[in-house]
Amino acid sequence: MLKKKIIKLFFTLMISIMCGISYLYIHDKDVIEINAKFLNFYIKHKLTTVFPDSEIDIGSTTLAWQNKSENFVLSSQDLTIKNTKLGATITIPKFLLYSRVGILFLWGNCDFSYIDIPKVRVEFYDIQKKFEISPVNNSVQILRDMMLKAIKLDIAVFIRNAVIAKSDKEDLVIKQLNVKVNKGYDKNTIDFNVQNDNSFISMRVHEHYKGIMSFEISYGNFSTKILGYLGNLNAQLPLYENLNLSGDVVLRINEDGEVTYGGVNVQNIKGHIPCVSSHKCYIHDFRMRLVYQNDVLSVKNFSLLLDQSKIIATGVVDNENVNLNFNIDVVSPKTLCNYWFVNLYPDLNHWYCTNVTEGKMSDIRLQIKGKRNEIFVHDDLSSYNVSADIENVSIKFNDNFDPVRIVHGRLYLRDNQFFITSDNSDFKGMIVQGGVLKIENLKDVNAVMSISGSSVGNVKQLYGAVNKEQFIPLDDNKIFGDCHTSFDFKIFNLLNDSVVDYESYIHTQVESFKADGILDIFDVYDANVDITLHDNDVKIDTQGYMNGYPMFLKVDRNLQDNYKFHYEFAGYISAENMKELKVFRCENCSGVMKSNLQWDINDDNTIIAGDIDISRLKIHVNGLPRDSFDGVVKFSASFKDKDEVKIDNASIIGEGIDIELNGKAGNNIELMLNKIRLKNTDIKAELKRDSDSITIKIFGKSLDLSTIDFFEIMKRQSQIKQTKVDVNVDRVIMKNNVVTSNVDFKLDYYDDVCPNVKLTGNFLDNSNFNVEYGPIGLEISTNNAGELLRAMDILKVINKGKLSFYMYPVKTSEVTSGMFSLTNFHIVNASILAQILTLSSLKGVVNTLNGKGIYFNTLNVPFIYQDDLVNINESWAEGSELGISLGGEIDVNMKMFNIKGQIIPAYVINKIIWQTPIIGKLLTGGQSRGVIAIDYKVKGTDKDHDLSVNLMSILTPNLLKRVLKVFDSKLIKKEHVKKKSNKVEVDENQVSMVS
């Protein structure tokens, strides 16, 4: 004990001696500097308490005595503080500490001392690991700790120029920053002031007894740019760097760090703040007063102009309950996404922000009322009550539908139920009434959003509202009818992590539907249409009238499965419809066909099948035995491209008709007709056709050509360049029921080159015929001319005989000639000849004509042919009973003739007289082959003609005809001369009168 007292006394004596010596040394000097390493250590030690975990480097430190001011000055040069955790480097070129109490500041006594920093530079750099301190949750505690540390420093600090820097930002200059500490008996006070031009923040903190603290903060036009440099503390801080604040704050904090009183008066806030999305929201004006007292926070005078919305709020919050009321004048539905936190119903957020666009929400009333600990439970919105008017808001249900525009409606959120009602909505021109959108229970993760409503309008509005690719193409101007539509949509998994799914149901009924030009072809009227759209399935049922008959159409279509279709049609299709559809070419067809059709479209493949009743179809086709058939067409076909249709099988079965075929049709046709059975026809055929050629092969037992008009076929024009026909049939029925056998027909025709045609066969009497046409001309021969002429429907009055026909090749508009020779034949039942003979009083010959026929041994007819006109020179049919001459013109196209000639009875005797030298010419007149000749003329057609016989020629011999003809010609010539003489005399008289 005594030893300790001695040691203390020694140190006290030594310090006294040292102080005395020091005083004697410095009392007469102005400035005395002391440079010692322990001063650097002292500064580092003090700065470490303020900047823990930092690297501190000091260039040099001196302690100087200023005699005039009686101050000790501690000066440090080139001071650097580097904190890697904060990512900051502080550079202080010069650090000055002034003390008027000697060096007692070294022992912590900073009375009458202050720190002067003329210039400081704080430079931040990016670090990988951020502090991420929460300024909201820890703000009070952080503020309290900082102020307590500042008070413990017990020294004033004056910074005259502070520069805050960061590599990607401009330097921020703070012109003045002061910290003053005043210790009192019952409290300690610290004043903190920052000033930069017209911006300032001032804070006074009082530390009362037992650690109770109070804060008085005021700020005017304070810029938050400094927050842009503090990203290492919290990544969110730089987002608030563009605000200007004015107002004041009063806080009282007890010894436990709890706020006992608070008053926040925000006079004005302007600038950008971060929104939930990448978009920044702009605060035009924000005023508010908050009062916290007795554990109750009161919100007063809250007025916020955010973007284009004005928000007014009042309410109270205590430790257990929240009761806040917000009124928002107007906001865009899309803008809500800027304020909607993503983690609050994320799927619902995504659906809303994706599908709800445009329009506005007005008179929004939001009440937050409930237990404080339940307010921010993300899956419970029972404490929230929202109502708002909505106008022209567009909602898109899914990608398959265009948006619905809610012209006017009301939005509600209460008791975890969300719903929108609308008395006026629009969907692509359709007026929707009574629409409701709702989610029954937002707490249920499997809750379903349902959207329902109905619409009444006309079918034009309905058709304009749908995707036309999903339905049959129609002309908007040619559809009429009234429709009633109801719809119901369900959207699943908006409140859970599963994939959002949709379910849709739309039902439309159309009454008195009328549509003209469906597919540019069909007209439907007086129809009722029922349309159902369920998810991706479309069903259409139509009952009405088409072509004057009832019709039914059913359509099933899948919009997702590669647009899968199924059609069913029952009704009557007219011949005109088929022509316009270009299913077949039949210019002379008429009537209707009762049809039952089904076709399916899957991806790019189409299958069509059905049966068609053709009993009411009139087919006026050359060669068919009749123009209508009591039969049914059954078929099945498929195609990927309409230019090529594959016919799997087709048949026409009915009374007197049985046809089966398969193959393909389109731009190119390849058909195999496995069976063609008509009245007298039993054949098979092959048909191939492309754009330039056609090939036909016909073979079988029997072929009926009795109704074919060959001349009509020959007149037709064709665009086909090459034609090949090959016919080989056992039995062929020709015109006038002429039966031929072993018929072989070949035709080869290319472009304008003269075709090669060959036809051979036999008649029932085993006589043969041969027809050939080629470059050398047309040659026909047969030993049964009557049958051949009847078979070709040229002449029916010839019986038997041998025919030889030749004509040079025919070219358009050119003249050609030929010879028609017939021998050993009979003329039978020739009505025109019978009329001539009757008028000529040759009744006996008439009886022969109508009986076994009149025999002729030769007929040679030379002719000239041009443009369907045949000119015949005088030709003679010579027989024992009669001789007949004929000459004139025949129109092959019109089947008209203009023929004149003579009929000589007892032709053999007359011919002998005619051939007698001198006497024969004298008796016959020299120009006829008989003494008596009957002159005739006939003009018209076979059934309608004018016939005349010169009765005087019957009584007058040809010699007398010749004499009278000479006199007659003389008289005509004399009369002509007399008329000419009279005309000359009249002309001379007229000339003399003029003179």
mmCIF file of N, CA and C in Angstrom, residues 711-801:
data_model
loop_
_atom_site.group_PDB
_atom_site.id
_atom_site.type_symbol
_atom_site.label_atom_id
_atom_site.label_comp_id
_atom_site.label_asym_id
_atom_site.label_seq_id
_atom_site.Cartn_x
_atom_site.Cartn_y
_atom_site.Cartn_z
ATOM 1 N N PHE A 711 -72.459 -35.274 -135.394
ATOM 2 C CA PHE A 711 -72.228 -33.971 -136.025
ATOM 3 C C PHE A 711 -72.081 -32.865 -134.979
ATOM 4 N N GLU A 712 -72.860 -32.981 -133.875
ATOM 5 C CA GLU A 712 -72.742 -32.002 -132.803
ATOM 6 C C GLU A 712 -71.375 -32.081 -132.137
ATOM 7 N N ILE A 713 -70.882 -33.287 -131.967
ATOM 8 C CA ILE A 713 -69.563 -33.459 -131.355
ATOM 9 C C ILE A 713 -68.484 -32.865 -132.236
ATOM 10 N N MET A 714 -68.611 -33.056 -133.527
ATOM 11 C CA MET A 714 -67.594 -32.558 -134.460
ATOM 12 C C MET A 714 -67.544 -31.039 -134.484
ATOM 13 N N LYS A 715 -68.658 -30.382 -134.178
ATOM 14 C CA LYS A 715 -68.688 -28.918 -134.224
ATOM 15 C C LYS A 715 -68.055 -28.273 -132.995
ATOM 16 N N ARG A 716 -67.870 -29.017 -131.929
ATOM 17 C CA ARG A 716 -67.364 -28.433 -130.690
ATOM 18 C C ARG A 716 -65.891 -28.039 -130.824
ATOM 19 N N GLN A 717 -65.582 -26.914 -130.139
ATOM 20 C CA GLN A 717 -64.204 -26.440 -130.094
ATOM 21 C C GLN A 717 -63.541 -26.955 -128.811
ATOM 22 N N SER A 718 -62.303 -27.314 -128.903
ATOM 23 C CA SER A 718 -61.588 -27.845 -127.740
ATOM 24 C C SER A 718 -60.213 -27.213 -127.651
ATOM 25 N N GLN A 719 -59.770 -27.035 -126.390
ATOM 26 C CA GLN A 719 -58.439 -26.493 -126.152
ATOM 27 C C GLN A 719 -57.389 -27.603 -126.038
ATOM 28 N N ILE A 720 -57.844 -28.830 -126.122
ATOM 29 C CA ILE A 720 -56.929 -29.964 -126.016
ATOM 30 C C ILE A 720 -56.087 -30.067 -127.283
ATOM 31 N N LYS A 721 -54.782 -30.180 -127.093
ATOM 32 C CA LYS A 721 -53.897 -30.265 -128.256
ATOM 33 C C LYS A 721 -53.802 -31.676 -128.810
ATOM 34 N N GLN A 722 -53.825 -32.668 -127.914
ATOM 35 C CA GLN A 722 -53.665 -34.043 -128.369
ATOM 36 C C GLN A 722 -54.791 -34.902 -127.822
ATOM 37 N N THR A 723 -55.400 -35.675 -128.711
ATOM 38 C CA THR A 723 -56.505 -36.550 -128.329
ATOM 39 C C THR A 723 -56.234 -37.943 -128.877
ATOM 40 N N LYS A 724 -56.382 -38.936 -128.009
ATOM 41 C CA LYS A 724 -56.254 -40.329 -128.423
ATOM 42 C C LYS A 724 -57.473 -41.092 -127.911
ATOM 43 N N VAL A 725 -58.128 -41.807 -128.833
ATOM 44 C CA VAL A 725 -59.294 -42.604 -128.467
ATOM 45 C C VAL A 725 -59.102 -43.996 -129.033
ATOM 46 N N ASP A 726 -59.353 -44.998 -128.183
ATOM 47 C CA ASP A 726 -59.234 -46.388 -128.604
ATOM 48 C C ASP A 726 -60.468 -47.124 -128.097
ATOM 49 N N VAL A 727 -61.289 -47.623 -129.057
ATOM 50 C CA VAL A 727 -62.538 -48.310 -128.699
ATOM 51 C C VAL A 727 -62.492 -49.710 -129.302
ATOM 52 N N ASN A 728 -62.758 -50.690 -128.451
ATOM 53 C CA ASN A 728 -62.828 -52.083 -128.912
ATOM 54 C C ASN A 728 -63.977 -52.737 -128.165
ATOM 55 N N VAL A 729 -65.107 -52.837 -128.870
ATOM 56 C CA VAL A 729 -66.341 -53.327 -128.236
ATOM 57 C C VAL A 729 -66.942 -54.425 -129.110
ATOM 58 N N ASP A 730 -67.471 -55.456 -128.447
ATOM 59 C CA ASP A 730 -68.055 -56.581 -129.192
ATOM 60 C C ASP A 730 -69.295 -56.168 -129.959
ATOM 61 N N ARG A 731 -70.115 -55.327 -129.379
ATOM 62 C CA ARG A 731 -71.410 -54.992 -129.980
ATOM 63 C C ARG A 731 -71.680 -53.508 -129.762
ATOM 64 N N VAL A 732 -71.997 -52.793 -130.867
ATOM 65 C CA VAL A 732 -72.285 -51.369 -130.798
ATOM 66 C C VAL A 732 -73.634 -51.108 -131.455
ATOM 67 N N ILE A 733 -74.502 -50.400 -130.758
ATOM 68 C CA ILE A 733 -75.803 -50.006 -131.296
ATOM 69 C C ILE A 733 -75.678 -48.586 -131.799
ATOM 70 N N MET A 734 -75.905 -48.439 -133.129
ATOM 71 C CA MET A 734 -75.741 -47.138 -133.762
ATOM 72 C C MET A 734 -77.115 -46.475 -133.904
ATOM 73 N N LYS A 735 -77.156 -45.405 -134.684
ATOM 74 C CA LYS A 735 -78.419 -44.713 -134.941
ATOM 75 C C LYS A 735 -79.411 -45.660 -135.609
ATOM 76 N N ASN A 736 -80.680 -45.373 -135.368
ATOM 77 C CA ASN A 736 -81.778 -46.147 -135.965
ATOM 78 C C ASN A 736 -81.672 -47.627 -135.616
ATOM 79 N N ASN A 737 -81.070 -47.902 -134.388
ATOM 80 C CA ASN A 737 -80.976 -49.263 -133.866
ATOM 81 C C ASN A 737 -80.214 -50.213 -134.791
ATOM 82 N N VAL A 738 -79.291 -49.669 -135.525
ATOM 83 C CA VAL A 738 -78.423 -50.504 -136.345
ATOM 84 C C VAL A 738 -77.362 -51.116 -135.438
ATOM 85 N N VAL A 739 -77.262 -52.435 -135.467
ATOM 86 C CA VAL A 739 -76.338 -53.159 -134.608
ATOM 87 C C VAL A 739 -75.104 -53.548 -135.401
ATOM 88 N N THR A 740 -73.930 -53.215 -134.814
ATOM 89 C CA THR A 740 -72.670 -53.607 -135.413
ATOM 90 C C THR A 740 -71.890 -54.465 -134.427
ATOM 91 N N SER A 741 -70.953 -55.194 -134.939
ATOM 92 C CA SER A 741 -70.152 -56.075 -134.082
ATOM 93 C C SER A 741 -68.685 -55.925 -134.436
ATOM 94 N N ASN A 742 -67.867 -56.394 -133.474
ATOM 95 C CA ASN A 742 -66.408 -56.362 -133.653
ATOM 96 C C ASN A 742 -65.934 -54.959 -134.052
ATOM 97 N N VAL A 743 -66.454 -53.970 -133.345
ATOM 98 C CA VAL A 743 -66.127 -52.587 -133.690
ATOM 99 C C VAL A 743 -64.757 -52.222 -133.097
ATOM 100 N N ASP A 744 -63.935 -51.675 -133.967
ATOM 101 C CA ASP A 744 -62.613 -51.205 -133.548
ATOM 102 C C ASP A 744 -62.449 -49.780 -134.061
ATOM 103 N N PHE A 745 -62.280 -48.869 -133.096
ATOM 104 C CA PHE A 745 -62.183 -47.448 -133.455
ATOM 105 C C PHE A 745 -60.930 -46.865 -132.840
ATOM 106 N N LYS A 746 -60.159 -46.141 -133.669
ATOM 107 C CA LYS A 746 -58.957 -45.487 -133.181
ATOM 108 C C LYS A 746 -58.912 -44.075 -133.728
ATOM 109 N N LEU A 747 -58.534 -43.123 -132.803
ATOM 110 C CA LEU A 747 -58.397 -41.720 -133.190
ATOM 111 C C LEU A 747 -57.134 -41.182 -132.560
ATOM 112 N N ASP A 748 -56.347 -40.502 -133.377
ATOM 113 C CA ASP A 748 -55.116 -39.867 -132.898
ATOM 114 C C ASP A 748 -55.045 -38.483 -133.515
ATOM 115 N N TYR A 749 -55.139 -37.481 -132.641
ATOM 116 C CA TYR A 749 -55.212 -36.093 -133.126
ATOM 117 C C TYR A 749 -54.241 -35.251 -132.321
ATOM 118 N N TYR A 750 -53.441 -34.445 -133.015
ATOM 119 C CA TYR A 750 -52.474 -33.574 -132.334
ATOM 120 C C TYR A 750 -52.521 -32.185 -132.926
ATOM 121 N N ASP A 751 -52.895 -31.211 -132.073
ATOM 122 C CA ASP A 751 -52.902 -29.797 -132.432
ATOM 123 C C ASP A 751 -53.649 -29.592 -133.751
ATOM 124 N N ASP A 752 -53.053 -28.890 -134.685
ATOM 125 C CA ASP A 752 -53.713 -28.616 -135.977
ATOM 126 C C ASP A 752 -53.375 -29.646 -137.043
ATOM 127 N N VAL A 753 -52.626 -30.661 -136.643
ATOM 128 C CA VAL A 753 -52.268 -31.705 -137.611
ATOM 129 C C VAL A 753 -53.494 -32.545 -137.911
ATOM 130 N N CYS A 754 -53.657 -32.904 -139.161
ATOM 131 C CA CYS A 754 -54.823 -33.683 -139.590
ATOM 132 C C CYS A 754 -54.896 -34.976 -138.794
ATOM 133 N N PRO A 755 -56.031 -35.286 -138.175
ATOM 134 C CA PRO A 755 -56.125 -36.469 -137.317
ATOM 135 C C PRO A 755 -56.117 -37.768 -138.129
ATOM 136 N N ASN A 756 -55.736 -38.807 -137.454
ATOM 137 C CA ASN A 756 -55.812 -40.150 -138.021
ATOM 138 C C ASN A 756 -56.958 -40.882 -137.354
ATOM 139 N N VAL A 757 -57.936 -41.294 -138.167
ATOM 140 C CA VAL A 757 -59.125 -41.962 -137.651
ATOM 141 C C VAL A 757 -59.325 -43.244 -138.445
ATOM 142 N N LYS A 758 -59.618 -44.300 -137.715
ATOM 143 C CA LYS A 758 -59.924 -45.561 -138.391
ATOM 144 C C LYS A 758 -61.026 -46.277 -137.640
ATOM 145 N N LEU A 759 -62.064 -46.691 -138.402
ATOM 146 C CA LEU A 759 -63.212 -47.388 -137.818
ATOM 147 C C LEU A 759 -63.531 -48.583 -138.692
ATOM 148 N N THR A 760 -63.563 -49.759 -138.067
ATOM 149 C CA THR A 760 -63.932 -50.990 -138.790
ATOM 150 C C THR A 760 -64.943 -51.756 -137.966
ATOM 151 N N GLY A 761 -65.709 -52.603 -138.663
ATOM 152 C CA GLY A 761 -66.694 -53.424 -137.983
ATOM 153 C C GLY A 761 -67.538 -54.205 -138.956
ATOM 154 N N ASN A 762 -68.513 -54.917 -138.389
ATOM 155 C CA ASN A 762 -69.418 -55.739 -139.184
ATOM 156 C C ASN A 762 -70.854 -55.455 -138.792
ATOM 157 N N PHE A 763 -71.751 -55.668 -139.798
ATOM 158 C CA PHE A 763 -73.181 -55.631 -139.505
ATOM 159 C C PHE A 763 -73.660 -57.048 -139.224
ATOM 160 N N LEU A 764 -74.932 -57.176 -138.867
ATOM 161 C CA LEU A 764 -75.454 -58.479 -138.472
ATOM 162 C C LEU A 764 -75.430 -59.487 -139.617
ATOM 163 N N ASP A 765 -75.496 -58.992 -140.862
ATOM 164 C CA ASP A 765 -75.441 -59.904 -142.008
ATOM 165 C C ASP A 765 -73.997 -60.235 -142.393
ATOM 166 N N ASN A 766 -73.082 -59.901 -141.491
ATOM 167 C CA ASN A 766 -71.659 -60.159 -141.686
ATOM 168 C C ASN A 766 -71.017 -59.273 -142.742
ATOM 169 N N SER A 767 -71.793 -58.308 -143.250
ATOM 170 C CA SER A 767 -71.183 -57.319 -144.136
ATOM 171 C C SER A 767 -70.289 -56.412 -143.298
ATOM 172 N N ASN A 768 -69.284 -55.823 -143.950
ATOM 173 C CA ASN A 768 -68.326 -55.028 -143.199
ATOM 174 C C ASN A 768 -68.363 -53.579 -143.636
ATOM 175 N N PHE A 769 -67.728 -52.761 -142.863
ATOM 176 C CA PHE A 769 -67.570 -51.352 -143.210
ATOM 177 C C PHE A 769 -66.205 -50.878 -142.730
ATOM 178 N N ASN A 770 -65.733 -49.864 -143.400
ATOM 179 C CA ASN A 770 -64.408 -49.322 -143.086
ATOM 180 C C ASN A 770 -64.445 -47.814 -143.308
ATOM 181 N N VAL A 771 -63.995 -47.079 -142.270
ATOM 182 C CA VAL A 771 -63.915 -45.615 -142.344
ATOM 183 C C VAL A 771 -62.494 -45.213 -141.949
ATOM 184 N N GLU A 772 -61.850 -44.439 -142.827
ATOM 185 C CA GLU A 772 -60.500 -43.965 -142.547
ATOM 186 C C GLU A 772 -60.404 -42.493 -142.910
ATOM 187 N N TYR A 773 -59.732 -41.764 -142.024
ATOM 188 C CA TYR A 773 -59.488 -40.335 -142.277
ATOM 189 C C TYR A 773 -58.066 -40.024 -141.864
ATOM 190 N N GLY A 774 -57.383 -39.358 -142.747
ATOM 191 C CA GLY A 774 -56.004 -39.034 -142.469
ATOM 192 C C GLY A 774 -55.520 -37.929 -143.383
ATOM 193 N N PRO A 775 -54.246 -37.814 -143.519
ATOM 194 C CA PRO A 775 -53.697 -36.730 -144.360
ATOM 195 C C PRO A 775 -54.147 -36.783 -145.814
ATOM 196 N N ILE A 776 -54.495 -37.994 -146.308
ATOM 197 C CA ILE A 776 -54.902 -38.082 -147.719
ATOM 198 C C ILE A 776 -56.392 -37.834 -147.904
ATOM 199 N N GLY A 777 -57.154 -37.752 -146.810
ATOM 200 C CA GLY A 777 -58.565 -37.461 -146.914
ATOM 201 C C GLY A 777 -59.424 -38.478 -146.198
ATOM 202 N N LEU A 778 -60.742 -38.417 -146.473
ATOM 203 C CA LEU A 778 -61.727 -39.294 -145.849
ATOM 204 C C LEU A 778 -62.167 -40.341 -146.868
ATOM 205 N N GLU A 779 -62.102 -41.594 -146.444
ATOM 206 C CA GLU A 779 -62.484 -42.711 -147.332
ATOM 207 C C GLU A 779 -63.400 -43.624 -146.549
ATOM 208 N N ILE A 780 -64.571 -43.898 -147.145
ATOM 209 C CA ILE A 780 -65.555 -44.775 -146.519
ATOM 210 C C ILE A 780 -65.945 -45.837 -147.540
ATOM 211 N N SER A 781 -66.016 -47.082 -147.087
ATOM 212 C CA SER A 781 -66.432 -48.166 -147.968
ATOM 213 C C SER A 781 -67.216 -49.184 -147.172
ATOM 214 N N THR A 782 -68.221 -49.762 -147.810
ATOM 215 C CA THR A 782 -69.027 -50.813 -147.177
ATOM 216 C C THR A 782 -69.798 -51.548 -148.257
ATOM 217 N N ASN A 783 -70.107 -52.788 -147.983
ATOM 218 C CA ASN A 783 -70.943 -53.557 -148.899
ATOM 219 C C ASN A 783 -72.377 -53.649 -148.390
ATOM 220 N N ASN A 784 -72.704 -52.789 -147.414
ATOM 221 C CA ASN A 784 -74.088 -52.644 -146.979
ATOM 222 C C ASN A 784 -74.306 -51.156 -146.694
ATOM 223 N N ALA A 785 -74.476 -50.397 -147.784
ATOM 224 C CA ALA A 785 -74.567 -48.949 -147.663
ATOM 225 C C ALA A 785 -75.778 -48.517 -146.852
ATOM 226 N N GLY A 786 -76.880 -49.226 -147.030
ATOM 227 C CA GLY A 786 -78.102 -48.838 -146.320
ATOM 228 C C GLY A 786 -77.909 -48.844 -144.820
ATOM 229 N N GLU A 787 -77.290 -49.940 -144.284
ATOM 230 C CA GLU A 787 -77.067 -50.027 -142.844
ATOM 231 C C GLU A 787 -76.118 -48.926 -142.350
ATOM 232 N N LEU A 788 -75.042 -48.681 -143.106
ATOM 233 C CA LEU A 788 -74.085 -47.672 -142.687
ATOM 234 C C LEU A 788 -74.703 -46.281 -142.669
ATOM 235 N N LEU A 789 -75.497 -45.957 -143.745
ATOM 236 C CA LEU A 789 -76.115 -44.629 -143.801
ATOM 237 C C LEU A 789 -77.163 -44.458 -142.709
ATOM 238 N N ARG A 790 -77.880 -45.550 -142.408
ATOM 239 C CA ARG A 790 -78.837 -45.474 -141.311
ATOM 240 C C ARG A 790 -78.101 -45.390 -139.966
ATOM 241 N N ALA A 791 -76.998 -46.141 -139.826
ATOM 242 C CA ALA A 791 -76.231 -46.135 -138.580
ATOM 243 C C ALA A 791 -75.681 -44.745 -138.274
ATOM 244 N N MET A 792 -75.329 -44.002 -139.348
ATOM 245 C CA MET A 792 -74.801 -42.652 -139.156
ATOM 246 C C MET A 792 -75.887 -41.602 -139.256
ATOM 247 N N ASP A 793 -77.145 -42.057 -139.409
ATOM 248 C CA ASP A 793 -78.314 -41.169 -139.470
ATOM 249 C C ASP A 793 -78.182 -40.134 -140.588
ATOM 250 N N ILE A 794 -77.613 -40.610 -141.735
ATOM 251 C CA ILE A 794 -77.502 -39.736 -142.910
ATOM 252 C C ILE A 794 -78.705 -39.937 -143.828
ATOM 253 N N LEU A 795 -79.000 -41.199 -144.163
ATOM 254 C CA LEU A 795 -80.160 -41.544 -144.997
ATOM 255 C C LEU A 795 -80.799 -42.815 -144.451
ATOM 256 N N LYS A 796 -82.140 -42.778 -144.439
ATOM 257 C CA LYS A 796 -82.861 -43.968 -143.974
ATOM 258 C C LYS A 796 -83.559 -44.704 -145.111
ATOM 259 N N VAL A 797 -83.464 -44.165 -146.332
ATOM 260 C CA VAL A 797 -84.271 -44.694 -147.452
ATOM 261 C C VAL A 797 -83.456 -45.609 -148.345
ATOM 262 N N ILE A 798 -82.190 -45.844 -148.004
ATOM 263 C CA ILE A 798 -81.345 -46.708 -148.816
ATOM 264 C C ILE A 798 -81.335 -48.100 -148.203
ATOM 265 N N ASN A 799 -81.466 -49.078 -149.072
ATOM 266 C CA ASN A 799 -81.433 -50.468 -148.616
ATOM 267 C C ASN A 799 -80.385 -51.206 -149.441
ATOM 268 N N LYS A 800 -79.517 -51.928 -148.679
ATOM 269 C CA LYS A 800 -78.422 -52.659 -149.312
ATOM 270 C C LYS A 800 -77.538 -51.700 -150.095
ATOM 271 N N GLY A 801 -76.834 -52.246 -151.046
ATOM 272 C CA GLY A 801 -75.983 -51.425 -151.881
ATOM 273 C C GLY A 801 -74.535 -51.406 -151.418
#
